[in-house]
Tab-separated table of C-alpha atoms in Angstrom:
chain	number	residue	atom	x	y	z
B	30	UNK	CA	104.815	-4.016	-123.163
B	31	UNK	CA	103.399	-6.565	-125.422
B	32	UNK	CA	99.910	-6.686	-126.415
B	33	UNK	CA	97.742	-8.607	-129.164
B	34	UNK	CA	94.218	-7.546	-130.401
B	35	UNK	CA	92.258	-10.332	-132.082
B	36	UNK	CA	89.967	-8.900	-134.748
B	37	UNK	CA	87.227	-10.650	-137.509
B	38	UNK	CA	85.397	-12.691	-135.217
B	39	UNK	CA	81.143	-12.277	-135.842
B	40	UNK	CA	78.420	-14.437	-136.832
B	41	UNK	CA	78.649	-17.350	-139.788
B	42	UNK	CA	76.357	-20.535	-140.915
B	43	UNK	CA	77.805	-23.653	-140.553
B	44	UNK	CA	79.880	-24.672	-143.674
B	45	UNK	CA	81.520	-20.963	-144.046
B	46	UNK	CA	84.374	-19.401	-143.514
B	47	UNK	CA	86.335	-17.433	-141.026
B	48	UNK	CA	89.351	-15.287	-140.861
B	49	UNK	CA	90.452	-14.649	-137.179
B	50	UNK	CA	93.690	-11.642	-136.935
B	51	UNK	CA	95.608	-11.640	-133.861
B	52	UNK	CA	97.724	-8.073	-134.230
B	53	UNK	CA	101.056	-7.675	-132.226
B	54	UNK	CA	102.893	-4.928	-130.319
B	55	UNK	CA	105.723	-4.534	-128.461
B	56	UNK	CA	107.270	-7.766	-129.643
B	57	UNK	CA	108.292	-9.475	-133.208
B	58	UNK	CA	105.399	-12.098	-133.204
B	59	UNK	CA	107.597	-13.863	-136.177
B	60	UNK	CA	110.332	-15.144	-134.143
B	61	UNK	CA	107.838	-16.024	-130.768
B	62	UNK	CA	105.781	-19.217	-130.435
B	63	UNK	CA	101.865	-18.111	-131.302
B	64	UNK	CA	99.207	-20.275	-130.263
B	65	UNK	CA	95.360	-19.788	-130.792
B	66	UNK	CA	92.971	-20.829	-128.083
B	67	UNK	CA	89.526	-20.933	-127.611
B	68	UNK	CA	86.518	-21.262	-124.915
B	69	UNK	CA	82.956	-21.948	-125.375
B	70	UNK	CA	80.345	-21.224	-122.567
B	71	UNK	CA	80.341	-23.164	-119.875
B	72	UNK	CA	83.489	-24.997	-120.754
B	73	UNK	CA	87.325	-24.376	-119.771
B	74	UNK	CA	89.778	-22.812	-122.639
B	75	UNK	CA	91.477	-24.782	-125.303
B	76	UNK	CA	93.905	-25.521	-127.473
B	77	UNK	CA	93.156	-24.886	-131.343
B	78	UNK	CA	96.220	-23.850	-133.085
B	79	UNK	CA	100.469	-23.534	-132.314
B	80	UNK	CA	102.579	-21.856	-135.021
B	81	UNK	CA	106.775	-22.096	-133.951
B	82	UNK	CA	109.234	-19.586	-134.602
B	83	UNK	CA	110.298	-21.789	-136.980
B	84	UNK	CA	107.020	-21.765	-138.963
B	85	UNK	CA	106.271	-25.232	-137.510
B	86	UNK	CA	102.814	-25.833	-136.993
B	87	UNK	CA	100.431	-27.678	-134.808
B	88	UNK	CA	96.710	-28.340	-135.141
B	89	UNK	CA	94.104	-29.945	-132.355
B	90	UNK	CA	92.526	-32.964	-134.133
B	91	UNK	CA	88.936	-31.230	-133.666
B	92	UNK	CA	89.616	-28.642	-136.405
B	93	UNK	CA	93.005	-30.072	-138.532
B	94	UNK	CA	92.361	-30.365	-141.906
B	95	UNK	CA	90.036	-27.113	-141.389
B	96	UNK	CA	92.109	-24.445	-139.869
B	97	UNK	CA	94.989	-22.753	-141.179
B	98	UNK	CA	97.420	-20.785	-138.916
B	99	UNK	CA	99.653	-18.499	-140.711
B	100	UNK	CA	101.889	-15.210	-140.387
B	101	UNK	CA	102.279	-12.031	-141.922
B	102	UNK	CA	105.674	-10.614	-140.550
B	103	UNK	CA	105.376	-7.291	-142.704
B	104	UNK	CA	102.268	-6.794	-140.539
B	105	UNK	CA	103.045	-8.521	-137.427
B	106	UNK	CA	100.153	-10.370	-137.579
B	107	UNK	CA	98.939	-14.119	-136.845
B	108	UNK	CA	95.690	-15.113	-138.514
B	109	UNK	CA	93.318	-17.886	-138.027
B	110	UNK	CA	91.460	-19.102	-141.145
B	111	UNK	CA	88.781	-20.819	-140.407
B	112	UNK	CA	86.953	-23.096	-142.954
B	113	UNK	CA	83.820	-25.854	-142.838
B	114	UNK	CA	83.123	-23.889	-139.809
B	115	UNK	CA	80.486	-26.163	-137.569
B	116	UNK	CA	78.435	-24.571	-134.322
B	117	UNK	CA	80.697	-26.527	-132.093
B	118	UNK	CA	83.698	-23.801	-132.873
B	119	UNK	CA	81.526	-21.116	-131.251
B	120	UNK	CA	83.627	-19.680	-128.763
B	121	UNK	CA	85.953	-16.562	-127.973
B	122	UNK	CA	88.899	-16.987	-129.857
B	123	UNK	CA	92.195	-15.778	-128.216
B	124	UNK	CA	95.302	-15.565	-129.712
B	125	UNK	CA	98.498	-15.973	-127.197
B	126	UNK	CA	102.613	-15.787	-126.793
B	127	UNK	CA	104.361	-18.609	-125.625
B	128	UNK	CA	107.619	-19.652	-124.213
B	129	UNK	CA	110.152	-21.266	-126.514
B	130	UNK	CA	108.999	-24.492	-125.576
B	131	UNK	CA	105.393	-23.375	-125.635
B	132	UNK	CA	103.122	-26.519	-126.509
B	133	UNK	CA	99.179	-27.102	-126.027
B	134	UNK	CA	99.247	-26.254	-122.586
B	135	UNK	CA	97.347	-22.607	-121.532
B	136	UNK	CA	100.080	-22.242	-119.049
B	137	UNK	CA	102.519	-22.439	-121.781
B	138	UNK	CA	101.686	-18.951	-122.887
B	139	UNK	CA	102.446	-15.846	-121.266
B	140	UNK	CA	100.786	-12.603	-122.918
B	141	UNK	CA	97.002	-13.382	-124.360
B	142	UNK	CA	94.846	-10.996	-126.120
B	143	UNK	CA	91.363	-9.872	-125.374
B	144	UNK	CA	89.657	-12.321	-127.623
B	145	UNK	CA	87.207	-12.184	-130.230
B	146	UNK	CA	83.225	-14.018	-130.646
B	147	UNK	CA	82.440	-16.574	-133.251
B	148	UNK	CA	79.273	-17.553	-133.523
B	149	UNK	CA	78.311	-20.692	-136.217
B	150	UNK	CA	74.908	-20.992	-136.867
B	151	UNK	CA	73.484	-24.072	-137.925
């Protein structure tokens, strides 16, 4: 059974920094398509972040050039750094597994984690 648990969301001021962990089980996350989501209130989930088996990656133009997605296969791990953090990315952050062909889409992703808060003050 595959589950992620997304860990190191909390509270920052805008301009900071945040590192977002997305922990695997039951699968090799290094070799599976990992995408990072999130969903504000009030407003429907979406894409953030797509890292490919491949170590491809893929940002959403609201936060490219301030997120990093990256991969600790030791750990089997997927983290989100977050920098120049704004109130706008408050939201739960989930992490997710795609398909193969996984691309931006939610239903592109088959096992999600629980999520975690970030809250950017301003």
């Amino acid at each position: 059974q595959v589950q992620l648990v997304e860990s190191g969301g909390g509270l920052v001021q805008a301009g900071g920094s945040l590192r977002v962990s997305c922990a695997g089980s039951g699968r090799t996350l290094s070799n599976s398509v990992i995408g990072w989501f999130r969903q504000a209130p009030g407003k429907e989930r979406e894409f953030v972040a797509r890292k490919q088996g491949n170590g491809g990656t893929y940002y959403s133009d609201s936060v490219k050039g301030r997120f990093t997605i990256s991969r600790d296969n030791a750990k089997n791990t997927v983290y989100l750094q977050m920098n120049s953090l704004k109130p706008e990315d408050t939201a739960v952050y989930y992490c997710a597994v795609g398909t193969i062909f996984a691309t931006t889409k939610l239903e592109d992703y088959v096992y999600w984690g629980q999520g975690t808060q970030v809250t950017v003050s301003s």
